[in-house]
Amino acid sequence: MEIKKLLAALLLALTFSPALFCQESDSSAAPDSSSKETVSGSAGSSGQESASDSAPDSDRSRYTISAIEAPDNGLNYYITKDENQEFKFVQKLSWSAVSDIKNYRITIQRKQDDGTWLEVLQKDLFENKIEVSLEAGQYRFHVGVVNLFDQLEKNSDWKFFEVLKATQPKIDAMQTESLILNSKKADGIFTLDGENLTPNTKFTMEQKNSEPPKIIQGTILSVSPDGTSAQVQFNLAEISEGKYEIYAQNPGGLSVISKSITIKNKKDRAWRFLASAGYTFPLTFFDGTFDKYTGNNYYPISGTAKLELISFRTKAGDFGFGAVGNFSMFSNETDKISMSGKYANALACLVWQKYIVPQKLCVDVHVGAGAALLFDVGFKNKVVDSDSPNMQSLALAFGGGLGIQYHVAKHFFIEANVDFVDAKFSDMNLGMLYPSLSVGGMF
């Protein structure tokens, strides 16, 4: 009778104390249940989600489960094709191994539209990993330990992940105003027409003929609801001349390459011809003779004109030839005398130009030599009532100037100049300053 009681007590001990025959695992602690994985390759949003766990009380178990372990290749999914040749994700779920157990039991649930969770898989496994192919949606899973007595003793915390649909992007056509970098319309925006373009698609522009290959990240501006068109902007400051390809990669790694495109700077012609005319307000600097008879050192009835042919282009600037001319009328009326006349000068110049802003703002420097002419100069002495015959006088002239050209349109510019001309007449040395404002055209 005593032996029967002893056997019954031993049987009860084996039934209610299975942990006595199990070795405790050294696995790491379970992760925070608020963590979330996106197994399709696109980062999912993290956030606290409640989960009801039907597993036994963890305080009564000595097993510790940690899910998911980091995948060896950095990805916890891969892509394959189904029987209909459609791409699909295969999720690779894994967790820390536990010794001295019978098997693992994985439970996967999918989030419904109303926020509840629906179980889509429960399976017993003898390895600490599983591959499943799930439809697109929000999921969570946990792993339980079944001990040697076939009892579910412990569940891990819930692990959340998202599955996206695997789609192959396609680029059929491309529209952009940015193939010419220094064009006014260039903004780095490319409109791509194709298929399966999404807000999660990664767009890059790659230059193959650079060393190392140059890769520029694109910023998505918009995507059509049906995925057939996307506007992507690339930073023009990162783009140089050369051949490029645009890559589109969807979550999961499916990608496509566009046809090669050539991007370049706008090239000017080997030569360009500029003509301008405007108003000048000349001021005499020396030697005073001219001022004495005209009664002024400024001559408001004046004009200027300039012609330039730019034919040599270098990194230091553009060089060419030109001509600049100035014309003034003068008169002086006093009680004793009256006089009037005209003064003109023209110089043949060497020209140097340098664009400060490409195709927009240009510095113009010109120096040269030519002739100056005083003509139709009439003088009347009112005291003796006599007229002198009209006089003409010709002299050598030297000078130059500095100008700023602002191109308001492709063939139209405005120009501010300051020129100086020194004329060597036989009886005087006439030095005049010519500030001017002109309009011109480039052909």
Coordinates of C-alpha atoms in Angstrom, one line a residue:
M1 CA 0.0 0.0 0.0
E2 CA 2.9 2.4 0.9
I3 CA 4.6 1.5 -2.5
K4 CA 1.4 2.5 -4.4
K5 CA 1.2 5.8 -2.7
L6 CA 4.9 6.5 -3.4
L7 CA 4.4 5.7 -7.2
A8 CA 1.3 8.0 -7.3
A9 CA 3.3 10.9 -5.8
L10 CA 6.1 10.4 -8.3
L11 CA 3.7 10.4 -11.2
L12 CA 2.1 13.7 -10.0
A13 CA 5.6 15.2 -9.7
L14 CA 6.4 14.3 -13.3
T15 CA 3.1 15.7 -14.6
F16 CA 3.2 19.1 -12.9
S17 CA 7.0 19.7 -12.8
P18 CA 8.3 19.1 -16.4
A19 CA 10.8 21.9 -16.0
L20 CA 12.9 19.6 -13.7
F21 CA 13.9 17.7 -16.8
C22 CA 14.6 20.7 -19.1
Q23 CA 17.8 22.7 -19.4
E24 CA 17.4 26.5 -19.3
S25 CA 18.4 28.4 -22.5
D26 CA 21.0 31.2 -22.6
S27 CA 19.1 33.0 -25.4
S28 CA 18.7 36.8 -25.3
A29 CA 15.7 38.5 -23.9
A30 CA 12.5 38.8 -26.0
P31 CA 12.3 42.1 -28.0
D32 CA 9.9 44.9 -27.3
S33 CA 6.5 44.0 -28.7
S34 CA 6.3 47.5 -30.3
S35 CA 9.0 46.7 -32.9
K36 CA 8.0 46.2 -36.5
E37 CA 9.7 44.7 -39.6
T38 CA 9.0 45.4 -43.2
V39 CA 9.9 42.1 -44.9
S40 CA 9.2 43.4 -48.4
G41 CA 12.2 45.8 -48.2
S42 CA 10.4 49.1 -47.6
A43 CA 10.7 50.5 -44.1
G44 CA 7.5 50.2 -42.1
S45 CA 6.3 52.6 -39.5
S46 CA 6.9 51.6 -35.9
G47 CA 4.3 52.0 -33.2
Q48 CA 2.8 50.3 -30.1
E49 CA 0.2 47.7 -31.0
S50 CA -1.7 45.7 -28.4
A51 CA -1.5 41.9 -28.6
S52 CA -3.4 39.3 -26.6
D53 CA -1.1 36.4 -25.9
S54 CA -2.7 33.0 -25.2
A55 CA 0.6 31.4 -24.2
P56 CA 1.2 30.2 -20.7
D57 CA 2.4 32.7 -18.1
S58 CA 6.1 33.4 -18.9
D59 CA 6.9 33.5 -15.2
R60 CA 6.3 29.7 -15.1
S61 CA 8.7 29.0 -17.9
R62 CA 12.5 29.0 -18.1
Y63 CA 12.6 29.3 -21.9
T64 CA 13.5 32.6 -23.6
I65 CA 12.5 33.2 -27.2
S66 CA 13.9 36.1 -29.3
A67 CA 12.5 36.8 -32.7
I68 CA 13.6 37.8 -35.3
E69 CA 17.4 37.1 -35.6
A70 CA 19.2 39.4 -38.1
P71 CA 19.4 37.7 -41.5
D72 CA 22.8 36.8 -42.8
N73 CA 22.5 38.7 -46.0
G74 CA 20.8 41.8 -44.6
L75 CA 17.4 40.9 -46.1
N76 CA 14.6 38.9 -44.5
Y77 CA 12.8 38.2 -47.8
Y78 CA 13.5 37.2 -51.4
I79 CA 11.5 37.4 -54.6
T80 CA 10.3 34.6 -56.8
K81 CA 7.6 33.9 -59.4
D82 CA 4.4 31.9 -58.9
E83 CA 2.7 29.5 -61.3
N84 CA 1.3 32.5 -63.2
Q85 CA 4.7 34.0 -63.6
E86 CA 3.8 36.8 -61.2
F87 CA 6.5 38.1 -58.9
K88 CA 5.9 37.5 -55.2
F89 CA 7.8 38.0 -51.9
V90 CA 8.9 35.0 -49.8
Q91 CA 9.4 36.1 -46.2
K92 CA 12.2 34.5 -44.2
L93 CA 11.3 34.5 -40.5
S94 CA 13.8 33.2 -37.9
W95 CA 14.4 33.3 -34.2
S96 CA 16.9 32.3 -31.6
A97 CA 17.4 28.6 -31.1
V98 CA 16.3 26.9 -27.9
S99 CA 17.8 23.6 -26.7
D100 CA 16.1 20.6 -25.0
I101 CA 12.6 21.2 -26.5
K102 CA 10.3 19.1 -28.7
N103 CA 9.5 21.7 -31.3
Y104 CA 8.5 25.3 -32.0
R105 CA 5.0 26.6 -32.8
I106 CA 4.7 29.7 -35.0
T107 CA 1.5 31.7 -35.2
I108 CA 1.0 34.4 -37.9
Q109 CA -1.9 36.8 -37.9
R110 CA -3.0 39.4 -40.4
K111 CA -4.5 42.8 -39.5
Q112 CA -8.1 43.3 -40.8
D113 CA -9.7 46.5 -41.9
D114 CA -11.5 46.8 -38.6
G115 CA -8.3 46.6 -36.7
T116 CA -8.7 43.0 -35.5
W117 CA -6.2 40.2 -36.1
L118 CA -7.0 37.1 -38.1
E119 CA -4.8 34.0 -37.8
V120 CA -3.5 32.9 -41.2
L121 CA -1.0 30.3 -40.1
Q122 CA -0.1 28.1 -37.1
K123 CA 2.5 25.4 -37.6
D124 CA 4.8 23.2 -35.6
L125 CA 8.5 23.4 -36.7
F126 CA 11.7 21.6 -35.7
E127 CA 14.0 24.4 -37.0
N128 CA 14.2 27.9 -35.8
K129 CA 13.1 29.4 -39.2
I130 CA 10.4 29.3 -41.8
E131 CA 9.7 30.7 -45.2
V132 CA 6.2 31.8 -46.1
S133 CA 4.6 33.7 -48.9
L134 CA 2.0 36.1 -47.7
E135 CA -0.3 38.5 -49.5
A136 CA 0.3 42.2 -49.1
G137 CA -0.8 43.5 -45.7
Q138 CA 0.1 44.1 -42.1
Y139 CA 1.2 41.1 -40.1
R140 CA 2.5 39.9 -36.7
F141 CA 3.9 36.6 -35.5
H142 CA 5.2 35.0 -32.4
V143 CA 6.9 31.7 -31.7
G144 CA 6.1 29.3 -28.9
V145 CA 8.1 26.5 -27.3
V146 CA 6.6 23.0 -27.0
N147 CA 8.5 21.2 -24.3
L148 CA 9.4 17.5 -24.1
F149 CA 6.0 16.7 -22.6
D150 CA 4.2 18.2 -25.6
Q151 CA 3.1 21.2 -23.7
L152 CA 3.1 24.8 -25.1
E153 CA 5.2 26.4 -22.4
K154 CA 6.3 29.9 -23.8
N155 CA 5.4 32.3 -26.6
S156 CA 7.7 35.1 -27.7
D157 CA 6.5 38.7 -27.8
W158 CA 4.6 39.7 -31.0
K159 CA 6.8 40.8 -33.9
F160 CA 5.1 43.1 -36.5
F161 CA 6.0 43.3 -40.2
E162 CA 4.5 44.6 -43.4
V163 CA 4.3 42.8 -46.8
L164 CA 4.1 44.9 -49.9
K165 CA 3.2 43.6 -53.4
A166 CA 6.2 42.7 -55.5
T167 CA 5.9 44.7 -58.8
Q168 CA 8.4 45.1 -61.7
P169 CA 8.8 48.8 -62.5
K170 CA 8.9 49.9 -66.2
I171 CA 10.0 53.1 -67.9
D172 CA 8.7 53.6 -71.4
A173 CA 9.3 57.3 -72.0
M174 CA 11.0 60.3 -70.5
Q175 CA 10.3 64.1 -70.7
T176 CA 12.6 66.8 -69.4
E177 CA 13.9 70.3 -70.1
S178 CA 17.1 69.5 -68.4
L179 CA 19.2 67.9 -71.1
I180 CA 20.9 71.3 -71.6
L181 CA 22.3 72.2 -68.2
N182 CA 22.6 75.9 -68.7
S183 CA 19.2 76.3 -70.4
K184 CA 16.8 78.7 -68.7
K185 CA 14.2 75.9 -68.5
A186 CA 16.5 73.3 -66.9
D187 CA 15.2 72.5 -63.4
G188 CA 16.3 68.8 -62.9
I189 CA 12.7 67.5 -63.2
F190 CA 12.2 64.3 -65.2
T191 CA 8.7 63.1 -66.0
L192 CA 8.8 59.3 -66.4
D193 CA 6.0 57.3 -68.0
G194 CA 5.8 53.6 -67.5
E195 CA 4.2 51.0 -65.2
N196 CA 4.3 50.1 -61.5
L197 CA 5.9 53.4 -60.4
T198 CA 5.1 54.0 -56.7
P199 CA 5.8 56.5 -53.9
N200 CA 8.2 53.9 -52.5
T201 CA 10.1 53.5 -55.8
K202 CA 13.8 54.5 -55.5
F203 CA 15.0 56.6 -58.5
T204 CA 18.7 57.2 -59.2
M205 CA 20.6 58.7 -62.1
E206 CA 23.9 57.0 -62.8
Q207 CA 26.8 58.2 -65.0
K208 CA 28.6 55.1 -66.3
N209 CA 31.5 56.9 -68.0
S210 CA 32.8 58.5 -64.8
E211 CA 35.4 57.0 -62.5
P212 CA 34.1 56.0 -60.1
P213 CA 30.5 55.7 -61.4
K214 CA 28.5 58.7 -60.4
I215 CA 25.2 58.0 -58.6
I216 CA 22.7 60.9 -58.0
Q217 CA 19.6 60.3 -55.8
G218 CA 16.3 61.5 -57.1
T219 CA 13.4 63.1 -55.1
I220 CA 9.9 62.0 -56.0
L221 CA 7.6 65.0 -56.5
S222 CA 4.5 63.1 -57.6
V223 CA 3.2 59.8 -58.7
S224 CA 0.0 59.1 -60.6
P225 CA -2.6 57.0 -58.8
D226 CA -2.4 54.3 -61.4
G227 CA 1.4 54.1 -61.3
T228 CA 2.0 55.0 -64.9
S229 CA 3.7 58.3 -64.4
A230 CA 6.1 59.9 -61.9
Q231 CA 7.8 63.3 -61.6
V232 CA 11.3 63.0 -60.1
Q233 CA 13.8 65.8 -59.5
F234 CA 17.6 65.5 -59.5
N235 CA 19.9 68.2 -58.2
L236 CA 21.4 70.0 -61.2
A237 CA 24.4 71.0 -59.1
E238 CA 25.4 67.4 -59.0
I239 CA 25.0 66.8 -62.7
S240 CA 27.9 67.3 -65.1
E241 CA 28.1 66.7 -68.9
G242 CA 27.9 63.0 -69.9
K243 CA 25.7 60.0 -70.6
Y244 CA 23.3 58.9 -67.9
E245 CA 20.8 56.2 -67.2
I246 CA 17.9 56.5 -64.7
Y247 CA 17.2 53.5 -62.5
A248 CA 13.9 52.7 -60.9
Q249 CA 13.9 50.2 -58.1
N250 CA 10.7 49.0 -56.3
P251 CA 10.6 47.7 -52.8
G252 CA 12.0 44.2 -52.9
G253 CA 14.7 44.9 -55.4
L254 CA 12.9 44.7 -58.7
S255 CA 14.3 47.4 -61.0
V256 CA 14.5 48.7 -64.5
I257 CA 17.0 50.9 -66.4
S258 CA 15.9 53.7 -68.8
K259 CA 17.5 54.3 -72.2
S260 CA 20.7 56.3 -72.1
I261 CA 20.4 60.1 -72.2
T262 CA 23.1 62.6 -72.9
I263 CA 23.3 65.8 -70.8
K264 CA 25.4 68.7 -71.9
N265 CA 26.0 72.4 -71.5
K266 CA 24.7 74.7 -74.2
K267 CA 27.5 75.5 -76.6
D268 CA 27.9 78.9 -78.1
R269 CA 28.7 79.3 -81.8
A270 CA 32.4 79.7 -82.6
W271 CA 31.7 83.4 -83.1
R272 CA 29.0 85.9 -82.2
F273 CA 28.3 89.4 -83.5
L274 CA 27.1 92.1 -81.1
A275 CA 25.7 95.6 -82.0
S276 CA 24.5 98.2 -79.6
A277 CA 23.6 101.9 -79.5
G278 CA 22.6 104.2 -76.7
Y279 CA 22.9 107.5 -74.8
T280 CA 26.1 108.9 -73.4
F281 CA 26.8 112.0 -71.3
P282 CA 30.4 113.0 -72.1
L283 CA 32.6 114.9 -69.6
T284 CA 35.8 116.7 -70.5
F285 CA 38.9 115.9 -68.3
F286 CA 41.6 118.0 -70.1
D287 CA 43.1 120.1 -71.4
G288 CA 40.5 122.9 -70.9
T289 CA 40.7 124.5 -74.4
F290 CA 37.5 122.9 -75.5
D291 CA 35.7 124.0 -72.3
K292 CA 36.9 127.5 -72.8
Y293 CA 35.2 128.0 -76.2
T294 CA 32.1 125.8 -75.6
G295 CA 31.4 127.2 -72.1
N296 CA 30.8 123.7 -70.6
N297 CA 32.6 120.5 -69.7
Y298 CA 29.6 118.3 -70.4
Y299 CA 27.6 117.8 -73.6
P300 CA 24.1 116.2 -73.1
I301 CA 23.2 116.0 -76.8
S302 CA 25.3 112.9 -77.5
G303 CA 25.2 109.3 -78.5
T304 CA 27.3 106.2 -78.7
A305 CA 27.5 103.0 -80.8
K306 CA 29.5 99.8 -80.7
L307 CA 30.1 96.8 -82.9
E308 CA 31.9 93.6 -81.8
L309 CA 32.8 90.3 -83.3
I310 CA 33.8 87.6 -80.8
S311 CA 35.6 84.8 -82.5
F312 CA 38.1 83.2 -80.0
R313 CA 36.9 81.2 -77.0
T314 CA 39.3 80.2 -74.2
K315 CA 39.0 79.3 -70.5
A316 CA 40.2 82.7 -69.6
G317 CA 37.4 84.4 -71.6
D318 CA 36.4 85.2 -75.2
F319 CA 38.4 87.4 -77.5
G320 CA 37.5 89.4 -80.6
F321 CA 37.6 92.7 -82.5
G322 CA 35.3 95.7 -82.5
A323 CA 34.7 99.3 -83.1
V324 CA 33.2 102.0 -80.8
G325 CA 32.1 105.5 -81.7
N326 CA 30.8 108.6 -79.9
F327 CA 29.1 111.7 -81.2
S328 CA 28.3 115.1 -79.5
M329 CA 26.9 118.4 -80.5
F330 CA 27.9 121.6 -78.7
S331 CA 27.0 125.3 -78.8
N332 CA 27.8 128.4 -76.8
E333 CA 26.0 131.8 -76.9
T334 CA 27.2 134.9 -75.1
D335 CA 26.8 138.7 -75.6
K336 CA 30.0 138.7 -77.6
I337 CA 30.2 135.4 -79.4
S338 CA 28.2 132.5 -80.6
M339 CA 29.6 129.2 -81.7
S340 CA 28.4 125.6 -82.5
G341 CA 29.8 122.5 -83.9
K342 CA 30.1 118.7 -83.7
Y343 CA 32.6 116.3 -82.3
A344 CA 33.0 112.6 -83.0
N345 CA 35.5 109.9 -82.4
A346 CA 35.8 106.3 -83.5
L347 CA 38.2 103.5 -82.3
A348 CA 39.1 100.1 -83.6
C349 CA 39.4 97.8 -80.6
L350 CA 40.6 94.6 -79.3
V351 CA 37.8 93.0 -77.1
W352 CA 37.8 90.6 -74.2
Q353 CA 34.6 89.2 -72.7
K354 CA 33.9 87.0 -69.7
Y355 CA 30.6 85.6 -68.6
I356 CA 30.1 86.0 -64.8
V357 CA 26.7 84.2 -65.1
P358 CA 26.6 81.8 -68.1
Q359 CA 24.4 83.1 -70.9
K360 CA 23.3 86.0 -68.6
L361 CA 25.8 88.5 -67.3
C362 CA 29.0 89.4 -69.2
V363 CA 32.0 91.7 -68.6
D364 CA 33.3 93.5 -71.7
V365 CA 36.7 95.2 -71.9
H366 CA 37.9 97.0 -75.0
V367 CA 41.0 99.1 -75.9
G368 CA 42.0 100.6 -79.2
A369 CA 43.0 103.5 -81.4
G370 CA 41.4 105.5 -84.1
A371 CA 40.5 109.1 -85.0
A372 CA 38.7 112.1 -83.6
L373 CA 37.0 114.9 -85.7
L374 CA 35.8 118.4 -84.9
F375 CA 33.6 119.5 -87.8
D376 CA 31.0 122.1 -88.8
V377 CA 32.5 124.3 -86.2
G378 CA 31.1 127.8 -86.7
F379 CA 32.2 131.0 -84.9
K380 CA 30.6 134.5 -84.9
N381 CA 32.1 137.6 -83.3
K382 CA 29.0 139.7 -82.4
V383 CA 31.2 142.7 -81.5
V384 CA 32.5 143.2 -85.0
D385 CA 29.6 141.3 -86.6
S386 CA 31.9 138.8 -88.5
D387 CA 31.6 135.1 -89.2
S388 CA 34.5 132.7 -89.4
P389 CA 34.3 130.0 -92.0
N390 CA 33.3 126.5 -90.7
M391 CA 36.4 124.7 -89.5
Q392 CA 37.3 121.0 -89.5
S393 CA 40.1 119.4 -87.4
L394 CA 41.3 115.7 -87.4
A395 CA 43.4 114.0 -84.7
L396 CA 44.6 110.7 -83.6
A397 CA 42.7 109.2 -80.7
F398 CA 43.3 106.4 -78.2
G399 CA 41.1 104.9 -75.6
G400 CA 39.2 102.0 -74.1
G401 CA 36.4 101.1 -71.7
L402 CA 34.7 98.7 -69.4
G403 CA 31.1 97.5 -69.8
I404 CA 28.6 95.1 -68.2
Q405 CA 26.2 93.3 -70.5
Y406 CA 23.0 91.8 -69.1
H407 CA 21.2 89.5 -71.5
V408 CA 17.5 89.8 -70.9
A409 CA 16.7 87.4 -73.8
K410 CA 18.6 85.1 -76.2
H411 CA 19.3 87.8 -78.7
F412 CA 18.8 91.0 -76.7
F413 CA 20.9 92.7 -74.0
I414 CA 21.3 96.0 -72.2
E415 CA 24.7 97.4 -71.5
A416 CA 26.3 100.0 -69.2
N417 CA 29.7 101.3 -70.3
V418 CA 32.3 103.8 -69.1
D419 CA 34.8 104.7 -71.9
F420 CA 37.7 107.2 -72.1
V421 CA 39.0 108.7 -75.3
D422 CA 42.1 110.9 -75.6
A423 CA 42.3 113.0 -78.9
K424 CA 45.6 114.6 -79.9
F425 CA 44.7 117.7 -81.9
S426 CA 47.5 120.0 -83.1
D427 CA 46.5 122.8 -80.7
M428 CA 44.9 120.9 -77.9
N429 CA 44.8 117.5 -76.1
L430 CA 41.2 116.6 -75.6
G431 CA 40.4 113.9 -73.0
M432 CA 36.8 112.9 -72.5
L433 CA 35.0 110.4 -70.3
Y434 CA 31.9 108.7 -71.8
P435 CA 29.5 107.0 -69.3
S436 CA 26.7 105.4 -71.4
L437 CA 23.6 103.1 -71.3
S438 CA 22.8 101.1 -74.4
V439 CA 20.6 98.4 -75.8
G440 CA 21.9 95.8 -78.2
G441 CA 21.4 92.5 -80.0
M442 CA 23.5 89.4 -80.4
F443 CA 23.5 87.5 -83.6

